[in-house]
């Protein structure tokens, strides 16, 4: 099981000084975080895509290009690219170019995103939510399979044999499908034989076992070999020298972040009891000292029938840069080796 980091590049208020970190400084910090993840041997670093004031990740390919030029080994990717609101031709061109810059270290994870701001921003209707993704994923896969594409659909002008360039170094460019909890999304990925990235942001990870089984069954019925049906997890978490230190460091930002989301969506405000339950042995939040996090990763992998990779999202609006660097260091030097050792 490979271990990596995802970032939503959140705007940060320094918890010690109360100073709001500006976007230029935050970007500089982000590149330091990615460079450190590379040095400590983490497998991957992913950048999300949001179009909201509290995040600076609306243009992931630009960030990933800067990261590719500063790193040597770590795989880089989207977490996730909101394909429904994008042009698949441009998405493929951008990530193929990134693949060349990085010398073959790019993963393209596509999904519909957990927020909806991209739809009105780009003139799209939420009524077409499912159809947009299906159609655009079909086109993206056709572009990956063939340099010249003939295709037509409802939401984009037809292609009549035009070439799409450049072609990536990796052949084929890895394309993962990011999913939440919708069974049809798991089945779609299985039928297409695409690797699956499951976003787990609440509940108990083991509850996803039937959906992962559904994905594998659909893939097997479609004739795809088991090795193509990879499963990855995108989860929230944080690693510190002790579990108490991890909780004390991460809770203020967790509370701020989920309070804002709950207010938007009409949910009850989160409580410390919820945080403690979510961070416990069966919860969705992978938080604690290195032994605690490594044990939980191994246990959840077994509950889901085997997991190929886990990306821990440590973005937090109250997490100091030095604390995030320490979390990345511990994840790479302490957690990942424990997981690899089994």
PDB file of N, CA and C in Angstrom, residues 262-299:
ATOM      1  N   UNK A 262     -20.990  22.768   7.294  1.00  0.00           N
ATOM      2  CA  UNK A 262     -22.276  22.403   7.893  1.00  0.00           C
ATOM      3  C   UNK A 262     -23.270  23.549   7.786  1.00  0.00           C
ATOM      4  N   UNK A 263     -22.802  24.771   7.970  1.00  0.00           N
ATOM      5  CA  UNK A 263     -23.684  25.933   7.865  1.00  0.00           C
ATOM      6  C   UNK A 263     -24.222  26.058   6.440  1.00  0.00           C
ATOM      7  N   UNK A 264     -23.360  25.854   5.451  1.00  0.00           N
ATOM      8  CA  UNK A 264     -23.775  25.931   4.051  1.00  0.00           C
ATOM      9  C   UNK A 264     -24.829  24.894   3.707  1.00  0.00           C
ATOM     10  N   UNK A 265     -24.656  23.698   4.249  1.00  0.00           N
ATOM     11  CA  UNK A 265     -25.491  22.575   3.831  1.00  0.00           C
ATOM     12  C   UNK A 265     -26.638  22.274   4.789  1.00  0.00           C
ATOM     13  N   UNK A 266     -26.800  23.109   5.797  1.00  0.00           N
ATOM     14  CA  UNK A 266     -27.920  22.941   6.704  1.00  0.00           C
ATOM     15  C   UNK A 266     -27.752  21.828   7.713  1.00  0.00           C
ATOM     16  N   UNK A 267     -26.504  21.452   8.015  1.00  0.00           N
ATOM     17  CA  UNK A 267     -26.247  20.419   9.012  1.00  0.00           C
ATOM     18  C   UNK A 267     -26.017  21.053  10.381  1.00  0.00           C
ATOM     19  N   UNK A 268     -26.052  20.223  11.404  1.00  0.00           N
ATOM     20  CA  UNK A 268     -25.715  20.697  12.748  1.00  0.00           C
ATOM     21  C   UNK A 268     -24.222  21.011  12.815  1.00  0.00           C
ATOM     22  N   UNK A 269     -23.881  21.994  13.645  1.00  0.00           N
ATOM     23  CA  UNK A 269     -22.472  22.342  13.822  1.00  0.00           C
ATOM     24  C   UNK A 269     -21.720  21.161  14.428  1.00  0.00           C
ATOM     25  N   UNK A 270     -20.498  20.905  13.979  1.00  0.00           N
ATOM     26  CA  UNK A 270     -19.737  19.770  14.516  1.00  0.00           C
ATOM     27  C   UNK A 270     -19.309  20.026  15.960  1.00  0.00           C
ATOM     28  N   UNK A 271     -19.114  18.953  16.705  1.00  0.00           N
ATOM     29  CA  UNK A 271     -18.721  19.031  18.108  1.00  0.00           C
ATOM     30  C   UNK A 271     -17.405  18.301  18.330  1.00  0.00           C
ATOM     31  N   UNK A 272     -16.817  18.532  19.507  1.00  0.00           N
ATOM     32  CA  UNK A 272     -15.582  17.828  19.851  1.00  0.00           C
ATOM     33  C   UNK A 272     -15.839  16.328  19.969  1.00  0.00           C
ATOM     34  N   UNK A 273     -17.021  15.958  20.443  1.00  0.00           N
ATOM     35  CA  UNK A 273     -17.352  14.531  20.529  1.00  0.00           C
ATOM     36  C   UNK A 273     -17.359  13.885  19.143  1.00  0.00           C
ATOM     37  N   UNK A 274     -17.871  14.608  18.139  1.00  0.00           N
ATOM     38  CA  UNK A 274     -17.848  14.090  16.776  1.00  0.00           C
ATOM     39  C   UNK A 274     -16.419  13.934  16.283  1.00  0.00           C
ATOM     40  N   UNK A 275     -15.598  14.933  16.568  1.00  0.00           N
ATOM     41  CA  UNK A 275     -14.189  14.874  16.165  1.00  0.00           C
ATOM     42  C   UNK A 275     -13.504  13.654  16.776  1.00  0.00           C
ATOM     43  N   UNK A 276     -13.736  13.433  18.083  1.00  0.00           N
ATOM     44  CA  UNK A 276     -13.098  12.298  18.750  1.00  0.00           C
ATOM     45  C   UNK A 276     -13.572  10.969  18.164  1.00  0.00           C
ATOM     46  N   UNK A 277     -14.880  10.879  17.856  1.00  0.00           N
ATOM     47  CA  UNK A 277     -15.403   9.642  17.267  1.00  0.00           C
ATOM     48  C   UNK A 277     -14.855   9.430  15.863  1.00  0.00           C
ATOM     49  N   UNK A 278     -14.802  10.508  15.081  1.00  0.00           N
ATOM     50  CA  UNK A 278     -14.284  10.412  13.711  1.00  0.00           C
ATOM     51  C   UNK A 278     -12.810  10.049  13.703  1.00  0.00           C
ATOM     52  N   UNK A 279     -12.087  10.449  14.758  1.00  0.00           N
ATOM     53  CA  UNK A 279     -10.654  10.172  14.845  1.00  0.00           C
ATOM     54  C   UNK A 279     -10.340   8.842  15.512  1.00  0.00           C
ATOM     55  N   UNK A 280     -11.369   8.146  15.993  1.00  0.00           N
ATOM     56  CA  UNK A 280     -11.147   6.893  16.702  1.00  0.00           C
ATOM     57  C   UNK A 280     -10.779   5.741  15.783  1.00  0.00           C
ATOM     58  N   UNK A 281     -10.651   4.545  16.341  1.00  0.00           N
ATOM     59  CA  UNK A 281     -10.163   3.391  15.575  1.00  0.00           C
ATOM     60  C   UNK A 281     -10.991   3.063  14.339  1.00  0.00           C
ATOM     61  N   UNK A 282     -12.303   3.308  14.385  1.00  0.00           N
ATOM     62  CA  UNK A 282     -13.157   2.966  13.250  1.00  0.00           C
ATOM     63  C   UNK A 282     -13.613   4.178  12.446  1.00  0.00           C
ATOM     64  N   UNK A 283     -13.156   5.375  12.825  1.00  0.00           N
ATOM     65  CA  UNK A 283     -13.618   6.588  12.157  1.00  0.00           C
ATOM     66  C   UNK A 283     -12.887   6.886  10.862  1.00  0.00           C
ATOM     67  N   UNK A 284     -13.377   7.908  10.163  1.00  0.00           N
ATOM     68  CA  UNK A 284     -12.863   8.241   8.833  1.00  0.00           C
ATOM     69  C   UNK A 284     -11.611   9.105   8.865  1.00  0.00           C
ATOM     70  N   UNK A 285     -11.281   9.674  10.055  1.00  0.00           N
ATOM     71  CA  UNK A 285     -10.163  10.600  10.156  1.00  0.00           C
ATOM     72  C   UNK A 285      -8.928   9.841  10.632  1.00  0.00           C
ATOM     73  N   UNK A 286      -7.845   9.875   9.847  1.00  0.00           N
ATOM     74  CA  UNK A 286      -6.635   9.111  10.151  1.00  0.00           C
ATOM     75  C   UNK A 286      -5.659  10.015  10.886  1.00  0.00           C
ATOM     76  N   UNK A 287      -5.819  10.078  12.199  1.00  0.00           N
ATOM     77  CA  UNK A 287      -5.079  11.019  13.018  1.00  0.00           C
ATOM     78  C   UNK A 287      -4.427  10.319  14.191  1.00  0.00           C
ATOM     79  N   UNK A 288      -3.189  10.741  14.523  1.00  0.00           N
ATOM     80  CA  UNK A 288      -2.535  10.195  15.701  1.00  0.00           C
ATOM     81  C   UNK A 288      -1.039  10.150  15.551  1.00  0.00           C
ATOM     82  N   UNK A 289      -0.391   9.377  16.428  1.00  0.00           N
ATOM     83  CA  UNK A 289       1.047   9.155  16.311  1.00  0.00           C
ATOM     84  C   UNK A 289       1.300   8.150  15.184  1.00  0.00           C
ATOM     85  N   UNK A 290       2.556   7.976  14.758  1.00  0.00           N
ATOM     86  CA  UNK A 290       2.825   7.106  13.607  1.00  0.00           C
ATOM     87  C   UNK A 290       2.311   5.683  13.758  1.00  0.00           C
ATOM     88  N   UNK A 291       2.449   5.077  14.936  1.00  0.00           N
ATOM     89  CA  UNK A 291       1.953   3.712  15.124  1.00  0.00           C
ATOM     90  C   UNK A 291       0.443   3.643  14.969  1.00  0.00           C
ATOM     91  N   UNK A 292      -0.263   4.606  15.555  1.00  0.00           N
ATOM     92  CA  UNK A 292      -1.728   4.624  15.478  1.00  0.00           C
ATOM     93  C   UNK A 292      -2.197   4.747  14.031  1.00  0.00           C
ATOM     94  N   UNK A 293      -1.596   5.663  13.276  1.00  0.00           N
ATOM     95  CA  UNK A 293      -2.008   5.876  11.890  1.00  0.00           C
ATOM     96  C   UNK A 293      -1.654   4.667  11.027  1.00  0.00           C
ATOM     97  N   UNK A 294      -0.461   4.112  11.212  1.00  0.00           N
ATOM     98  CA  UNK A 294      -0.070   2.950  10.418  1.00  0.00           C
ATOM     99  C   UNK A 294      -0.966   1.748  10.703  1.00  0.00           C
ATOM    100  N   UNK A 295      -1.274   1.526  11.973  1.00  0.00           N
ATOM    101  CA  UNK A 295      -2.163   0.412  12.335  1.00  0.00           C
ATOM    102  C   UNK A 295      -3.534   0.583  11.700  1.00  0.00           C
ATOM    103  N   UNK A 296      -4.046   1.807  11.719  1.00  0.00           N
ATOM    104  CA  UNK A 296      -5.370   2.053  11.157  1.00  0.00           C
ATOM    105  C   UNK A 296      -5.355   1.863   9.639  1.00  0.00           C
ATOM    106  N   UNK A 297      -4.311   2.309   8.976  1.00  0.00           N
ATOM    107  CA  UNK A 297      -4.206   2.118   7.528  1.00  0.00           C
ATOM    108  C   UNK A 297      -4.223   0.634   7.170  1.00  0.00           C
ATOM    109  N   UNK A 298      -3.468  -0.161   7.895  1.00  0.00           N
ATOM    110  CA  UNK A 298      -3.431  -1.607   7.617  1.00  0.00           C
ATOM    111  C   UNK A 298      -4.782  -2.255   7.889  1.00  0.00           C
ATOM    112  N   UNK A 299      -5.425  -1.834   8.971  1.00  0.00           N
ATOM    113  CA  UNK A 299      -6.714  -2.429   9.343  1.00  0.00           C
ATOM    114  C   UNK A 299      -7.794  -2.091   8.304  1.00  0.00           C
TER     115      UNK A 299
END
